[in-house]
């Protein structure tokens, strides 16, 4: 099984249910909003500024989980890790939007490789916080065109859950 690429830019194509067939073209992608504090949006690839759809996974300092950072363009050179805008959920629980904050204030997420796909990796993104809801699991998914935390009932075999197709953006 492949590892999550660290500190490499990727596109994140939303998958409402994993596993599912993935059409080779189309889909909605996690897209940087216009303003800090607004929810991350789902937009078709190429409609928005391509830089606004690039993300990279940065391992937390303690090695437990990741922060998801957007493109940060300094005046010169390669963008340094840890300075860009990043994903944040202000509260636990379903319906909480994933917004953009400063990297230092960003939330941590577990990123699990569900399976490899010919186009990239299929992953699930799970918020890291100490809130347990009996009978359900929480994932980063979407409602309409906003990226947010969604709840999926937990039982065996596991039901479909939201995921993301991670595509190389370099």
PDB file of C-alpha atoms in Angstrom:
ATOM      1  CA  UNK A   1       0.000   0.000   0.000  1.00  0.00           C
ATOM      2  CA  UNK A   2       1.297   3.418  -0.886  1.00  0.00           C
ATOM      3  CA  UNK A   3       2.085   6.167   1.560  1.00  0.00           C
ATOM      4  CA  UNK A   4       0.571   9.634   1.584  1.00  0.00           C
ATOM      5  CA  UNK A   5       2.980  11.929  -0.292  1.00  0.00           C
ATOM      6  CA  UNK A   6       4.390  14.443   2.165  1.00  0.00           C
ATOM      7  CA  UNK A   7       5.010  18.074   1.192  1.00  0.00           C
ATOM      8  CA  UNK A   8       4.178  17.504  -2.483  1.00  0.00           C
ATOM      9  CA  UNK A   9       1.354  19.393  -4.125  1.00  0.00           C
ATOM     10  CA  UNK A  10      -1.707  17.351  -5.049  1.00  0.00           C
ATOM     11  CA  UNK A  11      -5.218  17.956  -6.325  1.00  0.00           C
ATOM     12  CA  UNK A  12      -8.018  16.511  -4.169  1.00  0.00           C
ATOM     13  CA  UNK A  13     -11.002  15.245  -6.170  1.00  0.00           C
ATOM     14  CA  UNK A  14     -14.062  14.646  -4.006  1.00  0.00           C
ATOM     15  CA  UNK A  15     -15.614  11.168  -3.946  1.00  0.00           C
ATOM     16  CA  UNK A  16     -19.028  11.176  -2.222  1.00  0.00           C
ATOM     17  CA  UNK A  17     -18.840   7.423  -1.613  1.00  0.00           C
ATOM     18  CA  UNK A  18     -15.840   5.123  -1.394  1.00  0.00           C
ATOM     19  CA  UNK A  19     -15.724   2.621  -2.978  1.00  0.00           C
ATOM     20  CA  UNK A  20     -17.282   3.806  -6.217  1.00  0.00           C
ATOM     21  CA  UNK A  21     -16.395   3.919  -9.874  1.00  0.00           C
ATOM     22  CA  UNK A  22     -14.315   6.963 -10.719  1.00  0.00           C
ATOM     23  CA  UNK A  23     -14.889   8.522 -14.131  1.00  0.00           C
ATOM     24  CA  UNK A  24     -11.551   9.435 -15.774  1.00  0.00           C
ATOM     25  CA  UNK A  25     -12.589  13.082 -16.254  1.00  0.00           C
ATOM     26  CA  UNK A  26     -14.778  15.575 -14.433  1.00  0.00           C
ATOM     27  CA  UNK A  27     -15.481  15.718 -10.739  1.00  0.00           C
ATOM     28  CA  UNK A  28     -15.284  18.389  -8.087  1.00  0.00           C
ATOM     29  CA  UNK A  29     -12.037  19.452  -6.415  1.00  0.00           C
ATOM     30  CA  UNK A  30     -11.186  21.011  -3.055  1.00  0.00           C
ATOM     31  CA  UNK A  31     -10.638  24.696  -3.836  1.00  0.00           C
ATOM     32  CA  UNK A  32      -9.263  27.544  -1.740  1.00  0.00           C
ATOM     33  CA  UNK A  33     -11.993  30.087  -0.931  1.00  0.00           C
ATOM     34  CA  UNK A  34     -11.599  33.786  -1.703  1.00  0.00           C
ATOM     35  CA  UNK A  35     -11.129  34.810   1.946  1.00  0.00           C
ATOM     36  CA  UNK A  36      -9.523  33.300   5.040  1.00  0.00           C
ATOM     37  CA  UNK A  37     -12.150  31.898   7.402  1.00  0.00           C
ATOM     38  CA  UNK A  38     -14.491  30.883   4.573  1.00  0.00           C
ATOM     39  CA  UNK A  39     -15.235  27.200   3.865  1.00  0.00           C
ATOM     40  CA  UNK A  40     -13.083  25.266   1.421  1.00  0.00           C
ATOM     41  CA  UNK A  41     -15.188  24.911  -1.748  1.00  0.00           C
ATOM     42  CA  UNK A  42     -15.792  22.182  -4.308  1.00  0.00           C
ATOM     43  CA  UNK A  43     -15.251  23.418  -7.853  1.00  0.00           C
ATOM     44  CA  UNK A  44     -14.660  21.712 -11.220  1.00  0.00           C
ATOM     45  CA  UNK A  45     -11.003  21.348 -12.132  1.00  0.00           C
ATOM     46  CA  UNK A  46      -9.760  24.237 -14.245  1.00  0.00           C
ATOM     47  CA  UNK A  47     -12.655  26.612 -13.465  1.00  0.00           C
ATOM     48  CA  UNK A  48     -10.767  28.241 -10.605  1.00  0.00           C
ATOM     49  CA  UNK A  49      -7.158  29.409 -10.556  1.00  0.00           C
ATOM     50  CA  UNK A  50      -5.200  26.111 -10.709  1.00  0.00           C
ATOM     51  CA  UNK A  51      -3.068  27.221  -7.752  1.00  0.00           C
ATOM     52  CA  UNK A  52      -6.221  27.444  -5.617  1.00  0.00           C
ATOM     53  CA  UNK A  53      -6.766  23.701  -6.071  1.00  0.00           C
ATOM     54  CA  UNK A  54      -3.296  22.600  -4.965  1.00  0.00           C
ATOM     55  CA  UNK A  55      -2.768  21.195  -1.465  1.00  0.00           C
ATOM     56  CA  UNK A  56       0.005  19.425   0.373  1.00  0.00           C
ATOM     57  CA  UNK A  57       0.013  17.239   3.450  1.00  0.00           C
ATOM     58  CA  UNK A  58       2.437  18.324   6.157  1.00  0.00           C
ATOM     59  CA  UNK A  59       3.184  15.913   8.997  1.00  0.00           C
ATOM     60  CA  UNK A  60       2.480  17.376  12.455  1.00  0.00           C
ATOM     61  CA  UNK A  61       5.550  18.189  14.542  1.00  0.00           C
ATOM     62  CA  UNK A  62       4.721  15.324  16.919  1.00  0.00           C
ATOM     63  CA  UNK A  63       4.371  12.927  13.964  1.00  0.00           C
ATOM     64  CA  UNK A  64       0.699  12.228  14.699  1.00  0.00           C
ATOM     65  CA  UNK A  65      -1.521  13.244  11.793  1.00  0.00           C
ATOM     66  CA  UNK A  66      -1.261  15.889   9.106  1.00  0.00           C
ATOM     67  CA  UNK A  67      -2.159  19.478   8.388  1.00  0.00           C
ATOM     68  CA  UNK A  68      -3.449  20.232   4.897  1.00  0.00           C
ATOM     69  CA  UNK A  69      -1.781  23.319   3.474  1.00  0.00           C
ATOM     70  CA  UNK A  70      -2.669  25.370   0.407  1.00  0.00           C
ATOM     71  CA  UNK A  71      -0.305  27.158  -1.938  1.00  0.00           C
ATOM     72  CA  UNK A  72       1.620  30.038  -0.422  1.00  0.00           C
ATOM     73  CA  UNK A  73       3.540  32.223  -2.842  1.00  0.00           C
ATOM     74  CA  UNK A  74       6.426  34.187  -1.360  1.00  0.00           C
ATOM     75  CA  UNK A  75       8.087  36.864  -3.464  1.00  0.00           C
ATOM     76  CA  UNK A  76      10.919  34.539  -4.531  1.00  0.00           C
ATOM     77  CA  UNK A  77      11.707  30.852  -4.436  1.00  0.00           C
ATOM     78  CA  UNK A  78       9.962  27.661  -3.419  1.00  0.00           C
ATOM     79  CA  UNK A  79       7.179  28.119  -0.872  1.00  0.00           C
ATOM     80  CA  UNK A  80       8.398  27.114   2.568  1.00  0.00           C
ATOM     81  CA  UNK A  81       6.410  24.447   4.388  1.00  0.00           C
ATOM     82  CA  UNK A  82       4.307  25.658   7.290  1.00  0.00           C
ATOM     83  CA  UNK A  83       3.567  29.235   6.239  1.00  0.00           C
ATOM     84  CA  UNK A  84       0.626  28.819   3.906  1.00  0.00           C
ATOM     85  CA  UNK A  85      -3.098  28.822   4.501  1.00  0.00           C
ATOM     86  CA  UNK A  86      -4.398  25.532   5.869  1.00  0.00           C
ATOM     87  CA  UNK A  87      -7.570  23.571   6.682  1.00  0.00           C
ATOM     88  CA  UNK A  88      -9.282  24.130  10.023  1.00  0.00           C
ATOM     89  CA  UNK A  89     -12.462  22.850  11.618  1.00  0.00           C
ATOM     90  CA  UNK A  90     -13.537  25.121  14.472  1.00  0.00           C
ATOM     91  CA  UNK A  91     -15.616  22.501  16.275  1.00  0.00           C
ATOM     92  CA  UNK A  92     -16.139  18.762  16.319  1.00  0.00           C
ATOM     93  CA  UNK A  93     -19.187  17.218  14.774  1.00  0.00           C
ATOM     94  CA  UNK A  94     -21.105  16.825  11.550  1.00  0.00           C
ATOM     95  CA  UNK A  95     -21.895  19.993   9.646  1.00  0.00           C
ATOM     96  CA  UNK A  96     -18.762  21.814  10.801  1.00  0.00           C
ATOM     97  CA  UNK A  97     -17.231  23.508   7.745  1.00  0.00           C
ATOM     98  CA  UNK A  98     -13.562  23.102   6.892  1.00  0.00           C
ATOM     99  CA  UNK A  99     -12.316  26.680   6.677  1.00  0.00           C
ATOM    100  CA  UNK A 100      -8.991  28.307   5.870  1.00  0.00           C
ATOM    101  CA  UNK A 101      -6.770  29.570   8.678  1.00  0.00           C
ATOM    102  CA  UNK A 102      -3.134  30.349   9.299  1.00  0.00           C
ATOM    103  CA  UNK A 103      -1.041  27.188   9.257  1.00  0.00           C
ATOM    104  CA  UNK A 104      -0.159  27.556  12.949  1.00  0.00           C
ATOM    105  CA  UNK A 105      -3.897  27.456  13.827  1.00  0.00           C
ATOM    106  CA  UNK A 106      -4.797  24.616  11.448  1.00  0.00           C
ATOM    107  CA  UNK A 107      -6.502  21.408  12.542  1.00  0.00           C
ATOM    108  CA  UNK A 108      -4.894  17.988  12.405  1.00  0.00           C
ATOM    109  CA  UNK A 109      -6.286  15.110  10.346  1.00  0.00           C
ATOM    110  CA  UNK A 110      -5.635  11.415   9.952  1.00  0.00           C
ATOM    111  CA  UNK A 111      -5.172  10.540   6.297  1.00  0.00           C
ATOM    112  CA  UNK A 112      -5.765   6.911   5.395  1.00  0.00           C
ATOM    113  CA  UNK A 113      -4.966   5.351   2.036  1.00  0.00           C
ATOM    114  CA  UNK A 114      -8.089   3.361   1.123  1.00  0.00           C
ATOM    115  CA  UNK A 115      -6.649   1.938  -2.091  1.00  0.00           C
ATOM    116  CA  UNK A 116      -4.467   2.686  -5.054  1.00  0.00           C
ATOM    117  CA  UNK A 117      -6.111   3.752  -8.306  1.00  0.00           C
ATOM    118  CA  UNK A 118      -4.643   4.147 -11.780  1.00  0.00           C
ATOM    119  CA  UNK A 119      -5.102   7.937 -11.478  1.00  0.00           C
ATOM    120  CA  UNK A 120      -3.691   8.298  -7.946  1.00  0.00           C
ATOM    121  CA  UNK A 121      -4.478   7.329  -4.366  1.00  0.00           C
ATOM    122  CA  UNK A 122      -7.968   7.094  -2.906  1.00  0.00           C
ATOM    123  CA  UNK A 123      -7.812   8.437   0.638  1.00  0.00           C
ATOM    124  CA  UNK A 124     -10.103   9.217   3.532  1.00  0.00           C
ATOM    125  CA  UNK A 125      -9.523  12.294   5.678  1.00  0.00           C
ATOM    126  CA  UNK A 126     -10.627  12.006   9.300  1.00  0.00           C
ATOM    127  CA  UNK A 127     -10.615  14.885  11.803  1.00  0.00           C
ATOM    128  CA  UNK A 128      -8.353  14.340  14.823  1.00  0.00           C
ATOM    129  CA  UNK A 129     -10.135  15.356  18.002  1.00  0.00           C
ATOM    130  CA  UNK A 130     -11.319  13.666  21.155  1.00  0.00           C
ATOM    131  CA  UNK A 131     -15.020  13.643  20.345  1.00  0.00           C
ATOM    132  CA  UNK A 132     -16.623  10.216  20.117  1.00  0.00           C
ATOM    133  CA  UNK A 133     -20.115   9.770  18.740  1.00  0.00           C
ATOM    134  CA  UNK A 134     -21.354   6.233  19.445  1.00  0.00           C
ATOM    135  CA  UNK A 135     -22.492   4.450  16.320  1.00  0.00           C
ATOM    136  CA  UNK A 136     -20.844   6.769  13.799  1.00  0.00           C
ATOM    137  CA  UNK A 137     -17.544   7.762  12.269  1.00  0.00           C
ATOM    138  CA  UNK A 138     -16.670  11.243  11.027  1.00  0.00           C
ATOM    139  CA  UNK A 139     -14.941  12.096   7.764  1.00  0.00           C
ATOM    140  CA  UNK A 140     -14.085  15.204   5.797  1.00  0.00           C
ATOM    141  CA  UNK A 141     -16.736  15.222   3.077  1.00  0.00           C
ATOM    142  CA  UNK A 142     -19.051  17.837   1.633  1.00  0.00           C
ATOM    143  CA  UNK A 143     -22.508  19.323   1.709  1.00  0.00           C
ATOM    144  CA  UNK A 144     -23.416  21.145  -1.480  1.00  0.00           C
ATOM    145  CA  UNK A 145     -20.261  22.945  -2.578  1.00  0.00           C
ATOM    146  CA  UNK A 146     -18.770  23.314   0.922  1.00  0.00           C
ATOM    147  CA  UNK A 147     -16.196  20.932   2.383  1.00  0.00           C
ATOM    148  CA  UNK A 148     -17.269  19.932   5.897  1.00  0.00           C
ATOM    149  CA  UNK A 149     -17.289  17.170   8.486  1.00  0.00           C
ATOM    150  CA  UNK A 150     -19.861  14.471   7.767  1.00  0.00           C
ATOM    151  CA  UNK A 151     -21.043  11.565   9.899  1.00  0.00           C
ATOM    152  CA  UNK A 152     -21.407   8.015   8.600  1.00  0.00           C
ATOM    153  CA  UNK A 153     -23.144   5.269  10.622  1.00  0.00           C
ATOM    154  CA  UNK A 154     -20.710   2.655  11.844  1.00  0.00           C
ATOM    155  CA  UNK A 155     -21.521  -1.007  11.337  1.00  0.00           C
ATOM    156  CA  UNK A 156     -19.983  -4.075   9.716  1.00  0.00           C
ATOM    157  CA  UNK A 157     -19.397  -4.308   6.867  1.00  0.00           C
ATOM    158  CA  UNK A 158     -18.543  -0.604   6.762  1.00  0.00           C
ATOM    159  CA  UNK A 159     -20.896   1.480   4.613  1.00  0.00           C
ATOM    160  CA  UNK A 160     -19.632   3.763   1.854  1.00  0.00           C
ATOM    161  CA  UNK A 161     -18.023   6.924   3.192  1.00  0.00           C
ATOM    162  CA  UNK A 162     -16.672  10.120   1.625  1.00  0.00           C
ATOM    163  CA  UNK A 163     -13.167  10.074   0.247  1.00  0.00           C
ATOM    164  CA  UNK A 164     -10.758  11.909  -2.018  1.00  0.00           C
ATOM    165  CA  UNK A 165      -8.786  10.958  -5.102  1.00  0.00           C
ATOM    166  CA  UNK A 166      -5.303  12.380  -4.621  1.00  0.00           C
ATOM    167  CA  UNK A 167      -3.783  13.414  -7.965  1.00  0.00           C
ATOM    168  CA  UNK A 168      -0.225  14.621  -8.485  1.00  0.00           C
ATOM    169  CA  UNK A 169      -0.201  18.399  -9.117  1.00  0.00           C
ATOM    170  CA  UNK A 170       3.512  18.838  -9.876  1.00  0.00           C
TER     171      UNK A 170
END
